[in-house]
Amino acid sequence: MLRNNATSWGAVAKSFHWIMAALILAQITLGLMAVAWRLSPTKIQLFFWHKSLGMLILALLALRLLWRLANATPLLPADMPRWERSAAHASHVLLYVLLILLPLTGWVINSAANIPFRIFRVIPLPAIVEPDKPLAELFARVHLSLIVVFALILTVHIAAALRHHFVKRTTVLVRMLPERWTT
Ligand code: HEM
Ligand code: HEM
């Protein structure tokens, strides 16, 4: 089943969720390593992969959101309290918003720092702001602050998924897992 239905996520939405989750965790690791590494060719390589993967994540997110709009969204369990529904909805919206803002702020840093860049050495990344060193420094701080917020929401997201599965024993986690694991 490729498409979502009223009770479960389809294979396309599941693939987007898990492939992007893996890429995002790799992306955070690459960012932290790139910043911490001493100035050397390895540091430049780490930034090359960080920036390329970050733009890939932005492109995948656009496709994911289009697919989401073209599909039904599975309903949450009927007995779920109102506050939990609102919290789930708000945290999903925030995760999506942050996944747009993170690459965009990274792109601003790169443009303001006036660094010519080709995504995966192929696609030239156009500058979205004029060269401006103080702006690059400001956006590096914004990028980091967004990561902190993202990490907090992600922790709540994962804790909520595990609570649904192991404590409340709902189908919420199972219906996001690959079908062959659950049948
Ligand atoms: C989902 C996408 C992204 C995530 C999760 C992410 C995450 C991170 C993390 C964890 C760091 C290290 C912490 C810090 O800011 O000091 C970082 C740094 C950085 N990222 Fe990203 N990033 C993303 C996209 C991008 C993109 C698309 C670009 C550029 C095109 C970019 C450029 C940078 C730069 C230049 C730094 C170093 C900032 C500094 O000098 O402190 N990032 N990122
Ligand atoms: C970087 C990592 C992750 C990100 C960015 C992420 C993001 C999201 C987003 C945005 C949604 C909402 C889908 C939608 O309504 O369109 C979602 C759903 C979901 N996520 Fe994650 N997720 C991540 C990791 C995880 C992990 C590790 C788990 C499990 C332990 C998990 C479990 C779930 C479940 C069960 C749903 C479905 C909720 C429902 O049916 O309403 N996620 N995720």
Tab-separated table of C-alpha atoms and ligand atoms in Angstrom:
chain	number	residue	atom	x	y	z
A	1	MET	CA	0.000	0.000	0.000
A	2	LEU	CA	1.692	3.176	-1.215
A	3	ARG	CA	-0.860	5.743	-0.046
A	4	ASN	CA	-2.038	6.538	3.491
A	5	ASN	CA	-5.519	5.556	4.613
A	6	ALA	CA	-7.653	6.507	7.624
A	7	THR	CA	-5.865	4.088	9.950
A	8	SER	CA	-2.285	3.743	8.699
A	9	TRP	CA	0.595	5.451	6.921
A	10	GLY	CA	1.388	4.190	3.399
A	11	ALA	CA	4.820	2.993	2.247
A	12	VAL	CA	5.755	6.377	0.731
A	13	ALA	CA	5.049	8.370	3.926
A	14	LYS	CA	6.850	5.719	6.026
A	15	SER	CA	9.892	5.818	3.744
A	16	PHE	CA	10.012	9.619	3.924
A	17	HIS	CA	9.762	9.476	7.738
A	18	TRP	CA	12.511	6.904	8.357
A	19	ILE	CA	14.935	7.860	5.554
A	20	MET	CA	14.722	11.500	6.610
A	21	ALA	CA	15.059	10.624	10.323
A	22	ALA	CA	18.334	8.786	9.512
A	23	LEU	CA	19.595	11.627	7.290
A	24	ILE	CA	18.747	14.250	9.930
A	25	LEU	CA	20.596	12.388	12.689
A	26	ALA	CA	23.629	12.054	10.353
A	27	GLN	CA	23.258	15.754	9.519
A	28	ILE	CA	23.333	16.845	13.184
A	29	THR	CA	26.416	14.657	13.807
A	30	LEU	CA	28.150	16.124	10.728
A	31	GLY	CA	27.334	19.714	11.832
A	32	LEU	CA	28.676	19.187	15.353
A	33	MET	CA	31.814	17.448	14.015
A	34	ALA	CA	32.422	20.125	11.356
A	35	VAL	CA	32.229	22.917	13.931
A	36	ALA	CA	34.436	21.092	16.465
A	37	TRP	CA	37.131	19.864	13.996
A	38	ARG	CA	40.448	21.743	13.888
A	39	LEU	CA	41.085	23.749	10.708
A	40	SER	CA	42.185	21.116	8.149
A	41	PRO	CA	41.035	19.556	4.842
A	42	THR	CA	38.864	17.161	6.916
A	43	LYS	CA	36.962	20.108	8.415
A	44	ILE	CA	36.260	21.405	4.907
A	45	GLN	CA	35.086	17.932	3.817
A	46	LEU	CA	32.785	17.709	6.831
A	47	PHE	CA	31.241	21.088	5.909
A	48	PHE	CA	30.938	19.989	2.279
A	49	TRP	CA	28.861	16.950	3.327
A	50	HIS	CA	26.924	18.939	5.940
A	51	LYS	CA	25.858	21.615	3.459
A	52	SER	CA	25.100	19.138	0.655
A	53	LEU	CA	23.063	16.839	2.889
A	54	GLY	CA	21.271	19.854	4.408
A	55	MET	CA	20.071	20.987	0.959
A	56	LEU	CA	19.053	17.400	0.107
A	57	ILE	CA	16.974	17.314	3.312
A	58	LEU	CA	15.259	20.571	2.263
A	59	ALA	CA	14.419	19.106	-1.169
A	60	LEU	CA	13.119	15.856	0.350
A	61	LEU	CA	11.017	17.859	2.791
A	62	ALA	CA	9.342	19.732	-0.078
A	63	LEU	CA	8.434	16.390	-1.729
A	64	ARG	CA	7.284	14.979	1.616
A	65	LEU	CA	4.954	17.921	2.255
A	66	LEU	CA	3.509	17.674	-1.271
A	67	TRP	CA	2.881	13.963	-0.730
A	68	ARG	CA	1.254	14.745	2.631
A	69	LEU	CA	-1.109	17.256	0.981
A	70	ALA	CA	-2.067	14.712	-1.697
A	71	ASN	CA	-2.979	12.041	0.904
A	72	ALA	CA	-5.370	11.402	3.776
A	73	THR	CA	-3.716	11.678	7.207
A	74	PRO	CA	-4.358	8.663	9.481
A	75	LEU	CA	-6.681	9.535	12.378
A	76	LEU	CA	-5.302	9.440	15.918
A	77	PRO	CA	-6.864	6.861	18.301
A	78	ALA	CA	-10.452	7.916	19.181
A	79	ASP	CA	-9.862	7.786	22.940
A	80	MET	CA	-6.809	10.062	22.848
A	81	PRO	CA	-7.287	13.081	25.177
A	82	ARG	CA	-7.699	16.491	23.546
A	83	TRP	CA	-4.456	17.904	25.004
A	84	GLU	CA	-2.483	14.991	23.550
A	85	ARG	CA	-3.984	15.511	20.104
A	86	SER	CA	-3.130	19.210	20.232
A	87	ALA	CA	0.394	18.469	21.520
A	88	ALA	CA	0.970	15.865	18.765
A	89	HIS	CA	-0.298	18.236	16.101
A	90	ALA	CA	1.720	21.214	17.398
A	91	SER	CA	4.948	19.201	17.701
A	92	HIS	CA	4.601	17.799	14.156
A	93	VAL	CA	4.010	21.287	12.738
A	94	LEU	CA	7.021	22.599	14.693
A	95	LEU	CA	9.251	19.764	13.454
A	96	TYR	CA	8.291	20.582	9.864
A	97	VAL	CA	8.818	24.336	10.383
A	98	LEU	CA	12.252	23.743	11.949
A	99	LEU	CA	13.210	21.413	9.106
A	100	ILE	CA	12.581	24.332	6.736
A	101	LEU	CA	14.272	26.982	8.917
A	102	LEU	CA	17.420	24.919	9.623
A	103	PRO	CA	18.534	24.562	5.979
A	104	LEU	CA	17.422	28.131	5.168
A	105	THR	CA	19.484	29.639	8.006
A	106	GLY	CA	22.433	27.427	6.985
A	107	TRP	CA	22.047	28.739	3.431
A	108	VAL	CA	22.064	32.332	4.767
A	109	ILE	CA	25.310	31.630	6.717
A	110	ASN	CA	26.941	30.249	3.584
A	111	SER	CA	25.776	33.168	1.407
A	112	ALA	CA	26.658	35.897	3.933
A	113	ALA	CA	30.090	34.299	4.455
A	114	ASN	CA	30.523	34.576	0.663
A	115	ILE	CA	31.585	30.948	0.163
A	116	PRO	CA	30.923	29.647	-3.377
A	117	PHE	CA	29.428	26.176	-3.038
A	118	ARG	CA	28.259	23.312	-5.276
A	119	ILE	CA	25.800	20.875	-3.686
A	120	PHE	CA	27.411	17.396	-3.960
A	121	ARG	CA	29.953	19.147	-6.254
A	122	VAL	CA	27.245	19.397	-8.935
A	123	ILE	CA	24.510	22.008	-8.355
A	124	PRO	CA	25.745	25.569	-7.684
A	125	LEU	CA	24.075	27.033	-4.581
A	126	PRO	CA	22.986	30.608	-5.392
A	127	ALA	CA	23.576	33.282	-2.719
A	128	ILE	CA	20.348	34.380	-0.992
A	129	VAL	CA	21.906	37.397	0.799
A	130	GLU	CA	24.769	39.803	0.069
A	131	PRO	CA	28.194	39.049	1.613
A	132	ASP	CA	27.993	40.327	5.208
A	133	LYS	CA	30.265	38.886	7.945
A	134	PRO	CA	28.243	40.077	10.993
A	135	LEU	CA	25.085	38.609	9.384
A	136	ALA	CA	26.891	35.268	8.892
A	137	GLU	CA	27.872	35.269	12.588
A	138	LEU	CA	24.327	36.183	13.667
A	139	PHE	CA	22.823	33.389	11.569
A	140	ALA	CA	25.369	30.867	12.883
A	141	ARG	CA	23.933	31.629	16.346
A	142	VAL	CA	20.348	31.379	15.033
A	143	HIS	CA	21.186	28.027	13.336
A	144	LEU	CA	22.550	26.692	16.636
A	145	SER	CA	19.531	27.960	18.656
A	146	LEU	CA	17.159	26.265	16.209
A	147	ILE	CA	19.071	23.009	16.650
A	148	VAL	CA	18.595	23.217	20.426
A	149	VAL	CA	14.810	23.707	20.018
A	150	PHE	CA	14.716	20.939	17.386
A	151	ALA	CA	16.550	18.500	19.691
A	152	LEU	CA	14.097	19.242	22.535
A	153	ILE	CA	11.006	18.663	20.396
A	154	LEU	CA	12.537	15.555	18.876
A	155	THR	CA	13.187	14.121	22.345
A	156	VAL	CA	9.519	14.701	23.276
A	157	HIS	CA	8.447	13.213	19.896
A	158	ILE	CA	10.419	10.005	20.416
A	159	ALA	CA	9.360	9.716	24.087
A	160	ALA	CA	5.702	10.147	23.045
A	161	ALA	CA	6.011	7.443	20.354
A	162	LEU	CA	7.568	5.011	22.855
A	163	ARG	CA	4.955	5.876	25.511
A	164	HIS	CA	2.171	5.151	23.023
A	165	HIS	CA	3.670	1.787	22.226
A	166	PHE	CA	4.870	0.479	25.583
A	167	VAL	CA	2.667	2.281	28.129
A	168	LYS	CA	-0.606	3.146	26.404
A	169	ARG	CA	-0.334	0.204	23.972
A	170	THR	CA	-1.887	2.044	21.016
A	171	THR	CA	-1.125	1.325	17.329
A	172	VAL	CA	0.478	4.747	16.754
A	173	LEU	CA	4.086	3.508	16.516
A	174	VAL	CA	3.281	0.211	14.756
A	175	ARG	CA	1.412	1.956	11.946
A	176	MET	CA	4.547	4.016	11.179
A	177	LEU	CA	6.773	0.889	10.959
A	178	PRO	CA	7.473	-1.097	7.741
A	179	GLU	CA	4.543	-3.454	7.063
A	180	ARG	CA	6.674	-6.596	6.911
A	181	TRP	CA	7.858	-5.987	10.500
A	182	THR	CA	4.343	-5.876	11.836
A	183	THR	CA	2.469	-8.615	9.953
B	1	HEM	C1	18.204	19.869	8.401
B	1	HEM	C2	19.223	20.621	8.095
B	1	HEM	C3	20.357	21.014	9.017
B	1	HEM	C4	20.647	20.628	10.310
B	1	HEM	C5	19.869	19.661	11.203
B	1	HEM	C6	21.878	21.313	10.692
B	1	HEM	C7	22.537	21.158	11.916
B	1	HEM	C8	23.706	21.797	12.278
B	1	HEM	C9	24.437	21.574	13.509
B	1	HEM	C10	24.028	20.586	14.605
B	1	HEM	C11	25.513	22.390	13.502
B	1	HEM	C12	26.570	22.502	14.595
B	1	HEM	C13	26.118	23.379	15.703
B	1	HEM	C14	26.383	24.834	15.450
B	1	HEM	O1	25.539	25.517	14.827
B	1	HEM	O2	27.402	25.348	15.885
B	1	HEM	C15	25.500	23.147	12.255
B	1	HEM	C16	26.430	24.099	11.880
B	1	HEM	C17	26.473	24.684	10.639
B	1	HEM	N1	25.630	24.441	9.574
B	1	HEM	FE1	23.978	23.277	9.612
B	1	HEM	N2	22.314	22.090	9.642
B	1	HEM	C18	21.416	21.935	8.601
B	1	HEM	C19	21.497	22.494	7.335
B	1	HEM	C20	22.537	23.300	6.891
B	1	HEM	C21	22.676	23.813	5.535
B	1	HEM	C22	21.726	23.518	4.370
B	1	HEM	C23	23.795	24.588	5.524
B	1	HEM	C24	24.424	25.373	4.381
B	1	HEM	C25	24.065	25.351	3.129
B	1	HEM	C26	24.368	24.556	6.867
B	1	HEM	C27	25.502	25.234	7.248
B	1	HEM	C28	26.052	25.211	8.501
B	1	HEM	C29	27.205	25.990	8.881
B	1	HEM	C30	27.993	26.963	7.993
B	1	HEM	C31	27.465	25.675	10.229
B	1	HEM	C32	28.584	26.246	11.119
B	1	HEM	C33	28.047	27.402	11.904
B	1	HEM	C34	29.108	27.998	12.805
B	1	HEM	O3	30.097	28.496	12.268
B	1	HEM	O4	28.908	27.968	14.021
B	1	HEM	N3	23.571	23.752	7.671
B	1	HEM	N4	24.390	22.751	11.516
B	2	HEM	C1	14.986	13.054	13.119
B	2	HEM	C2	14.073	12.222	13.555
B	2	HEM	C3	12.579	12.370	13.358
B	2	HEM	C4	11.842	13.362	12.778
B	2	HEM	C5	12.344	14.651	12.119
B	2	HEM	C6	10.445	12.984	12.868
B	2	HEM	C7	9.390	13.754	12.375
B	2	HEM	C8	8.068	13.353	12.365
B	2	HEM	C9	6.969	14.136	11.839
B	2	HEM	C10	7.094	15.537	11.235
B	2	HEM	C11	5.838	13.400	11.963
B	2	HEM	C12	4.430	13.825	11.568
B	2	HEM	C13	4.016	13.157	10.297
B	2	HEM	C14	2.865	13.894	9.675
B	2	HEM	O1	1.860	14.166	10.348
B	2	HEM	O2	2.996	14.226	8.468
B	2	HEM	C15	6.215	12.138	12.576
B	2	HEM	C16	5.358	11.092	12.856
B	2	HEM	C17	5.700	10.014	13.628
B	2	HEM	N1	6.950	9.742	14.166
B	2	HEM	FE1	8.642	10.757	13.854
B	2	HEM	N2	10.364	11.786	13.507
B	2	HEM	C18	11.630	11.372	13.834
B	2	HEM	C19	11.990	10.216	14.504
B	2	HEM	C20	11.113	9.335	15.047
B	2	HEM	C21	11.455	8.201	15.884
B	2	HEM	C22	12.886	7.812	16.282
B	2	HEM	C23	10.271	7.584	16.219
B	2	HEM	C24	10.034	6.366	17.074
B	2	HEM	C25	10.684	6.026	18.145
B	2	HEM	C26	9.196	8.305	15.571
B	2	HEM	C27	7.873	7.965	15.617
B	2	HEM	C28	6.863	8.576	14.902
B	2	HEM	C29	5.499	8.071	14.839
B	2	HEM	C30	4.960	6.818	15.524
B	2	HEM	C31	4.772	8.975	14.034
B	2	HEM	C32	3.292	8.873	13.622
B	2	HEM	C33	2.430	9.699	14.528
B	2	HEM	C34	0.988	9.640	14.052
B	2	HEM	O3	0.563	8.635	13.525
B	2	HEM	O4	0.302	10.676	14.186
B	2	HEM	N3	9.733	9.374	14.887
B	2	HEM	N4	7.572	12.149	12.815
